[in-house]
Coordinates of C-alpha atoms in Angstrom, one line a residue:
M664 CA 13.1 -8.8 2.2
A665 CA 11.3 -12.0 1.4
R666 CA 7.5 -11.7 1.5
I667 CA 6.6 -13.5 4.7
H668 CA 2.9 -14.0 3.7
E669 CA 3.9 -16.0 0.6
H670 CA 1.9 -19.2 0.9
A671 CA -1.1 -20.8 -0.7
A672 CA -4.4 -19.1 -0.6
T673 CA -7.4 -20.9 0.8
S674 CA -11.1 -20.8 -0.1
H675 CA -12.1 -21.6 3.5
F676 CA -12.5 -18.4 5.5
D677 CA -15.3 -18.8 8.0
D678 CA -16.9 -15.9 9.9
D679 CA -14.7 -16.4 12.9
M680 CA -11.5 -16.3 10.8
I681 CA -12.6 -13.2 9.1
R682 CA -13.4 -11.6 12.4
D683 CA -10.0 -12.5 13.8
W684 CA -8.2 -11.2 10.7
L685 CA -10.2 -8.0 10.7
R686 CA -9.6 -7.4 14.4
L687 CA -5.8 -7.9 14.1
A688 CA -5.7 -5.7 11.0
R689 CA -7.6 -2.9 12.9
T690 CA -5.4 -3.1 16.0
P691 CA -3.5 0.1 16.5
H692 CA 0.2 -0.1 15.6
V693 CA -0.2 -3.3 13.6
G694 CA 0.4 -2.5 9.9
P695 CA 0.7 -4.9 7.0
I696 CA 4.2 -6.1 7.6
T697 CA 3.7 -6.5 11.3
F698 CA 0.5 -8.4 10.6
Y699 CA 2.2 -11.0 8.4
R700 CA 5.1 -11.3 10.8
L701 CA 2.7 -12.1 13.6
L702 CA 0.7 -14.5 11.4
Q703 CA 3.9 -16.3 10.5
K704 CA 5.0 -16.5 14.1
F705 CA 1.7 -17.6 15.6
G706 CA 0.0 -19.4 12.8
T707 CA -3.4 -17.8 13.1
A708 CA -4.8 -14.3 13.7
R709 CA -6.5 -15.6 16.8
A710 CA -3.2 -16.8 18.3
A711 CA -1.5 -13.5 17.4
L712 CA -4.3 -11.5 19.1
D713 CA -3.8 -13.6 22.2
A714 CA -0.1 -13.0 22.2
L715 CA -0.2 -9.2 21.8
P716 CA -0.2 -8.4 25.5
D717 CA 3.0 -10.5 26.1
L718 CA 4.6 -9.1 23.0
A719 CA 4.0 -5.5 24.2
Q720 CA 5.5 -6.4 27.6
T721 CA 8.7 -7.6 26.0
S722 CA 9.1 -4.5 23.8
G723 CA 11.0 -2.6 26.5
K724 CA 8.4 0.2 26.6
H725 CA 5.6 -1.6 28.5
K726 CA 3.2 0.2 26.2
K727 CA -0.2 -1.5 26.2
I728 CA -1.3 -2.9 22.9
T729 CA -5.0 -3.6 22.9
P730 CA -6.7 -5.4 20.0
A731 CA -9.5 -3.6 18.3
P732 CA -12.7 -4.1 20.4
L733 CA -14.9 -6.9 19.2
A734 CA -17.9 -4.7 19.3
D735 CA -16.3 -2.4 16.7
I736 CA -15.4 -5.3 14.5
D737 CA -18.9 -6.8 14.6
H738 CA -20.4 -3.4 13.9
E739 CA -18.2 -3.0 10.8
L740 CA -19.0 -6.4 9.6
N741 CA -22.7 -5.9 10.0
A742 CA -22.7 -2.5 8.4
L743 CA -20.7 -3.9 5.5
R744 CA -23.2 -6.7 4.9
K745 CA -26.1 -4.2 5.0
I746 CA -24.6 -2.3 2.0
G747 CA -23.8 -5.5 0.1
G748 CA -20.0 -5.4 0.7
Q749 CA -17.6 -8.2 1.4
I750 CA -14.3 -8.6 3.2
L751 CA -11.4 -10.3 1.4
C752 CA -8.4 -11.6 3.5
A753 CA -5.0 -11.8 1.9
D754 CA -5.1 -15.6 2.2
D755 CA -8.6 -15.8 0.6
V756 CA -8.4 -17.4 -2.9
R757 CA -10.6 -14.5 -4.1
Y758 CA -8.0 -11.9 -3.0
P759 CA -6.3 -10.5 -6.2
A760 CA -3.1 -12.4 -6.7
P761 CA -1.1 -9.4 -8.1
L762 CA -1.9 -7.4 -4.9
R763 CA -1.1 -10.4 -2.7
A764 CA 2.4 -10.5 -4.2
V765 CA 3.2 -7.0 -2.8
E766 CA 5.3 -7.0 0.3
D767 CA 3.0 -4.8 2.3
A768 CA -0.2 -5.9 0.7
P769 CA -3.3 -5.0 2.8
P770 CA -4.2 -8.0 5.0
I771 CA -7.8 -7.0 4.6
I772 CA -9.6 -5.2 1.8
T773 CA -13.3 -4.4 1.6
V774 CA -15.0 -4.7 -1.8
L775 CA -18.4 -3.5 -3.1
G776 CA -19.7 -4.4 -6.5
N777 CA -18.6 -6.9 -9.2
I778 CA -15.8 -8.9 -7.5
E779 CA -15.2 -10.9 -10.7
L780 CA -13.4 -7.8 -12.0
L781 CA -10.5 -8.7 -9.7
K782 CA -9.7 -11.7 -12.0
R783 CA -8.9 -9.5 -15.0
R784 CA -5.6 -8.2 -16.0
C785 CA -5.7 -4.5 -15.0
V786 CA -4.0 -1.3 -15.8
G787 CA -3.9 1.7 -13.5
I788 CA -4.5 5.2 -14.9
V789 CA -3.6 8.2 -12.6
G790 CA -2.8 11.8 -13.1
A791 CA -3.4 15.4 -12.2
R792 CA -6.5 16.5 -10.3
N793 CA -6.4 19.9 -12.1
A794 CA -6.1 18.2 -15.4
S795 CA -6.5 20.0 -18.7
M796 CA -9.4 19.3 -21.0
N797 CA -7.1 17.5 -23.4
G798 CA -5.7 15.4 -20.6
R799 CA -9.1 14.4 -19.4
N800 CA -10.3 13.6 -22.9
F801 CA -7.2 11.5 -23.5
A802 CA -7.5 9.6 -20.3
R803 CA -11.2 8.9 -21.0
K804 CA -10.4 7.5 -24.5
L805 CA -7.4 5.6 -23.3
A806 CA -9.5 3.9 -20.6
A807 CA -12.3 3.2 -23.0
D808 CA -10.0 1.6 -25.5
L809 CA -8.3 -0.6 -22.9
S810 CA -11.6 -1.6 -21.4
A811 CA -12.8 -2.6 -24.9
T812 CA -10.0 -5.2 -25.0
G813 CA -11.0 -6.8 -21.7
I814 CA -8.4 -4.9 -19.6
G815 CA -9.7 -3.7 -16.3
V816 CA -9.0 -0.1 -15.5
V817 CA -8.0 0.9 -12.0
S818 CA -7.9 4.4 -10.6
G819 CA -8.5 6.4 -7.4
L820 CA -11.9 8.2 -7.9
A821 CA -10.1 11.5 -7.5
R822 CA -10.8 14.7 -9.5
G823 CA -9.4 15.1 -12.9
I824 CA -7.6 12.2 -14.6
D825 CA -9.0 9.6 -12.2
T826 CA -12.6 10.7 -12.9
A827 CA -12.0 10.6 -16.6
A828 CA -10.5 7.1 -16.5
H829 CA -13.4 5.7 -14.6
E830 CA -15.9 7.4 -16.9
G831 CA -14.2 6.0 -20.0
S832 CA -14.1 2.4 -18.6
L833 CA -17.4 2.3 -16.8
S834 CA -19.3 0.2 -19.3
G835 CA -16.5 -2.3 -19.5
G836 CA -15.9 -2.6 -15.7
T837 CA -13.8 -0.2 -13.8
I838 CA -12.2 -0.5 -10.3
A839 CA -12.1 2.4 -8.0
V840 CA -9.7 2.2 -5.0
V841 CA -10.9 4.8 -2.4
A842 CA -8.7 6.4 0.3
G843 CA -11.3 6.3 3.0
G844 CA -13.9 3.7 4.0
I845 CA -15.7 1.9 1.2
D846 CA -18.9 3.8 2.0
I847 CA -17.3 7.3 1.9
V848 CA -17.4 9.2 -1.3
Y849 CA -14.5 11.6 -1.8
P850 CA -14.6 14.0 -3.4
P851 CA -18.3 14.5 -2.8
E852 CA -19.0 15.7 -6.3
N853 CA -18.2 12.2 -7.5
Q854 CA -21.3 10.7 -5.8
K855 CA -23.0 9.9 -9.1
L856 CA -19.9 8.3 -10.5
Y857 CA -19.4 6.3 -7.3
D858 CA -23.0 5.0 -7.5
S859 CA -22.4 4.0 -11.1
I860 CA -19.2 2.2 -10.3
R861 CA -20.9 0.4 -7.4
A862 CA -23.6 -0.8 -9.8
E863 CA -21.4 -1.7 -12.8
G864 CA -17.8 -1.9 -11.5
L865 CA -16.0 -2.5 -8.2
I866 CA -15.1 -0.3 -5.3
V867 CA -12.1 -1.3 -3.1
A868 CA -10.9 0.1 0.2
E869 CA -8.3 -0.8 2.8
S870 CA -9.6 1.7 5.4
P871 CA -12.3 0.8 7.9
L872 CA -15.9 1.4 7.0
A873 CA -17.1 5.0 7.6
Q874 CA -13.5 6.4 7.9
E875 CA -13.0 9.7 6.3
P876 CA -9.8 9.9 4.2
F877 CA -6.8 11.8 5.7
A878 CA -3.6 12.9 4.2
Q879 CA -1.7 9.7 4.5
S880 CA -4.6 7.6 3.2
F881 CA -3.9 8.6 -0.3
P882 CA -0.3 7.3 -0.7
R883 CA -1.5 4.1 0.9
R884 CA -4.3 3.9 -1.6
N885 CA -1.8 4.5 -4.4
R886 CA 0.1 1.3 -3.6
V887 CA -3.1 -0.7 -3.9
I888 CA -3.9 0.9 -7.3
S889 CA -0.5 -0.2 -8.6
G890 CA -0.7 -3.5 -6.7
L891 CA -3.9 -4.4 -8.5
S892 CA -2.4 -3.4 -11.9
Q893 CA 0.0 -5.0 -14.3
G894 CA 1.1 -1.5 -15.3
V895 CA 0.4 2.1 -14.4
V896 CA -0.1 5.0 -16.8
V897 CA 0.5 8.6 -15.7
V898 CA -1.5 11.2 -17.6
E899 CA -0.4 14.8 -16.7
A900 CA 1.6 15.2 -13.5
S901 CA 3.7 18.0 -12.1
L902 CA 7.1 17.2 -10.5
R903 CA 5.4 17.2 -7.1
S904 CA 2.3 15.3 -8.1
G905 CA 1.2 12.4 -5.9
S906 CA 0.8 10.4 -9.2
L907 CA 4.5 10.1 -9.2
I908 CA 4.3 8.3 -5.9
T909 CA 2.1 5.7 -7.7
A910 CA 4.6 5.5 -10.5
R911 CA 7.5 5.0 -8.1
V912 CA 5.6 2.4 -6.1
A913 CA 4.6 0.6 -9.3
A914 CA 8.2 0.4 -10.4
E915 CA 9.2 -1.0 -7.0
Q916 CA 6.4 -3.6 -7.3
G917 CA 7.8 -4.7 -10.6
R918 CA 5.0 -3.2 -12.7
D919 CA 5.3 -1.5 -16.0
V920 CA 5.3 2.3 -15.9
F921 CA 3.8 4.3 -18.7
A922 CA 3.5 8.1 -19.2
V923 CA 1.8 10.3 -21.7
P924 CA 4.0 13.1 -23.0
G925 CA 3.0 16.7 -22.8
H926 CA 4.1 20.2 -23.9
P927 CA 7.4 21.2 -22.3
M928 CA 6.0 24.5 -21.2
D929 CA 3.0 22.9 -19.3
P930 CA 3.8 22.3 -15.6
R931 CA 1.4 19.4 -15.8
A932 CA 3.7 17.7 -18.2
E933 CA 6.9 18.0 -16.2
G934 CA 6.4 14.8 -14.3
T935 CA 5.3 12.7 -17.2
N936 CA 8.1 14.0 -19.4
S937 CA 10.6 13.2 -16.7
L938 CA 9.2 9.7 -16.4
I939 CA 9.7 9.1 -20.1
R940 CA 13.2 10.6 -19.9
D941 CA 14.1 8.1 -17.1
G942 CA 12.7 5.0 -18.8
A943 CA 8.9 4.9 -18.7
V944 CA 7.1 3.8 -21.8
M945 CA 5.7 6.7 -23.8
V946 CA 2.0 6.3 -24.5
R947 CA 0.3 7.7 -27.6
S948 CA -2.6 5.3 -27.6
A949 CA -3.9 2.2 -25.9
Q950 CA -1.9 0.1 -28.4
D951 CA 1.4 1.3 -26.9
I952 CA 0.3 -0.2 -23.6
L953 CA -1.1 -3.4 -25.0
D954 CA 2.2 -3.9 -27.0
D955 CA 4.3 -3.5 -24.0
L956 CA 2.5 -5.2 -21.1
R957 CA 4.6 -8.1 -19.8
T958 CA 3.0 -11.4 -19.1
L959 CA 4.2 -11.6 -15.6
Q960 CA 2.8 -14.3 -13.4
P961 CA 1.5 -13.2 -10.0
D962 CA 4.5 -14.6 -8.1
E963 CA 6.8 -12.5 -10.4
F964 CA 5.3 -9.1 -9.8
H965 CA 7.7 -8.3 -6.9
T966 CA 10.9 -9.4 -8.6
A967 CA 11.3 -6.6 -11.2
A968 CA 11.7 -3.6 -8.9
G969 CA 13.7 -0.8 -10.5
V970 CA 11.9 -0.6 -13.9
I971 CA 12.3 3.1 -13.6
P972 CA 15.9 4.2 -12.7
G973 CA 16.0 5.8 -9.3
G974 CA 17.1 9.1 -10.6
L975 CA 13.7 10.6 -11.2
F976 CA 12.4 9.8 -7.8
D977 CA 15.5 11.1 -6.1
R978 CA 15.9 14.2 -8.2
A979 CA 12.4 15.3 -9.1
T980 CA 10.1 14.3 -6.3
G981 CA 12.1 13.3 -3.2
F982 CA 9.6 10.5 -2.9
V983 CA 12.0 7.7 -2.3
H984 CA 10.4 6.1 0.7
D985 CA 9.0 9.5 1.8
T986 CA 7.5 9.1 5.3
K987 CA 4.2 10.4 3.8
T988 CA 3.7 7.1 1.9
S989 CA 2.9 5.0 5.0
N990 CA 0.7 5.2 8.1
P991 CA 2.7 6.2 11.2
D992 CA 0.6 3.6 13.1
D993 CA 1.9 0.8 10.9
D994 CA 4.5 -1.8 11.5
V995 CA 5.5 -1.6 15.1
F996 CA 7.5 -4.9 14.8
A997 CA 8.1 -4.8 11.1
D998 CA 11.1 -6.4 9.5
L999 CA 12.7 -7.8 12.7
D1000 CA 14.9 -10.7 12.0
D1001 CA 13.2 -14.0 12.8
D1002 CA 15.7 -14.9 15.5
I1003 CA 15.4 -11.5 17.1
L1004 CA 11.6 -11.6 17.1
D1005 CA 11.7 -15.1 18.5
M1006 CA 14.0 -14.0 21.3
M1007 CA 11.7 -11.0 22.2
L1008 CA 8.7 -13.3 22.2
D1009 CA 10.3 -15.5 24.8
L1010 CA 9.2 -13.8 28.0
G1011 CA 12.1 -12.8 30.2
V1012 CA 14.7 -12.9 27.4
R1013 CA 15.6 -9.3 26.5
P1014 CA 18.5 -8.1 24.5
V1015 CA 20.2 -5.5 26.8
P1016 CA 23.9 -5.4 25.9
T1017 CA 24.0 -1.6 26.1
N1018 CA 22.2 1.2 27.8
P1019 CA 18.8 1.3 25.9
A1020 CA 18.2 5.0 26.4
D1021 CA 21.7 6.0 25.1
L1022 CA 21.3 3.7 22.1
C1023 CA 17.9 5.1 21.3
E1024 CA 19.4 8.6 21.2
A1025 CA 22.3 7.4 19.1
I1026 CA 19.9 5.9 16.6
L1027 CA 17.9 9.1 16.4
D1028 CA 21.1 11.0 15.8
H1029 CA 21.8 8.8 12.7
L1030 CA 18.3 9.0 11.3
S1031 CA 16.5 11.6 9.3
T1032 CA 13.3 11.7 7.2
T1033 CA 15.2 9.9 4.4
A1034 CA 14.9 6.2 4.7
V1035 CA 18.1 4.2 5.5
D1036 CA 18.7 0.4 5.5
V1037 CA 18.6 -1.1 9.0
D1038 CA 21.6 -3.3 8.3
D1039 CA 23.6 -0.2 7.3
L1040 CA 22.5 1.5 10.5
I1041 CA 23.6 -1.5 12.6
R1042 CA 27.0 -1.5 10.9
T1043 CA 27.4 2.3 11.4
L1044 CA 26.5 2.1 15.1
G1045 CA 28.8 -0.8 15.7
Q1046 CA 26.3 -2.3 18.2
P1047 CA 24.9 -5.8 18.4
T1048 CA 22.0 -6.5 16.1
A1049 CA 19.7 -7.5 18.9
A1050 CA 20.4 -4.3 20.8
V1051 CA 19.7 -2.1 17.8
Q1052 CA 16.5 -4.0 16.9
S1053 CA 15.2 -3.7 20.4
A1054 CA 16.0 0.0 20.5
L1055 CA 14.2 0.5 17.2
L1056 CA 11.2 -1.3 18.6
T1057 CA 11.1 1.0 21.5
L1058 CA 11.4 4.0 19.2
E1059 CA 8.6 2.6 17.1
L1060 CA 6.3 2.2 20.0
S1061 CA 6.9 5.8 21.1
G1062 CA 6.2 7.1 17.6
R1063 CA 9.7 8.4 16.9
V1064 CA 10.7 6.2 14.0
Q1065 CA 8.8 4.2 11.4
R1066 CA 9.7 0.9 9.7
L1067 CA 9.2 0.7 6.0
P1068 CA 9.1 -2.2 3.5
G1069 CA 12.5 -3.4 2.4
N1070 CA 14.0 -3.4 5.9
R1071 CA 14.3 0.4 6.0
V1072 CA 13.6 3.0 8.7
V1073 CA 13.0 6.7 8.9
R1074 CA 12.8 9.2 11.7
L1075 CA 9.4 10.8 12.2
A1076 CA 9.1 14.6 12.6
A1077 CA 8.7 15.5 16.3

């Protein structure tokens, strides 16, 4: 699917525009893809906010969609200013171009620290939380060597490999993408490291200020790590490691994927060895990464999906568009065809060529927790596109299905 937020960034974002963007982004059931679709349709975040009640009315569910309270938005903005943080909107010229190129790029990120680091070419380093001493030492040296060449090192402030990567690149400028709010330190034992990164590097968050991380925060954070990076290095990972989600997402985003080999008998090497078997670049030193980094322009990052053959992610991890990688509140109206969305937005015009309840049940019968292409679903059902899209919208609003980037859909567990 074409990226619908693909247009020129602007340097003019006044306080009112930031407030509107933040309010729309914080509105329940409005995820990144939905956000950009609404912005494309209505032109501004303010106009989209004004249209939400009518949009909910035409959904067929009559479920009220209420924008985030202004008081909450103002509180978040004021609290962010007090700690010295900033908000970057996706159309802000300061928003990192590689991340903007991602289909489901966060409409809003909060940053704390040296924002100039976002202008660097970056490499993500991720891996096992229960990393070995050798793994941590290697990650620390790898990060230090990359940082010495002017490469920014991005990681997730987690235990193990993430911590080592930040430690190694701290003096050269490291970027920590956190799963919770930008003011929340997780894990707590990394408070000192967090303070050092805040002083010398940059902290980035998609979640609201003061929000504690929850299970689905981490895969969402992973796509930001890879989105900020030109390539992602995995240092130690089991076959079920969340680091392989980052590698898979990096490949889908057109980034380079690197992996550090390990002993065949070490479970922490199974994931990285499998990545190498399936096409990732083997890393023995920072030079292997520097030699292989492609000079992709920002608008090319999304075109090279499939760097890693799909076999690994099907066979070893089951992470091909696993429902755990997205927020169930995201994307109520995601990926609707433009003409279908236009029709639904015209009050009084509703696609009802078949019994909606029966069609909803038929859709659920065809779906599972493995993502399927919506176009394939429509062909299988043999129903009009407008009817299926409308039924999917009803199912989204009721929390029974979830739309994913790439015009795909999954059934959510009851």
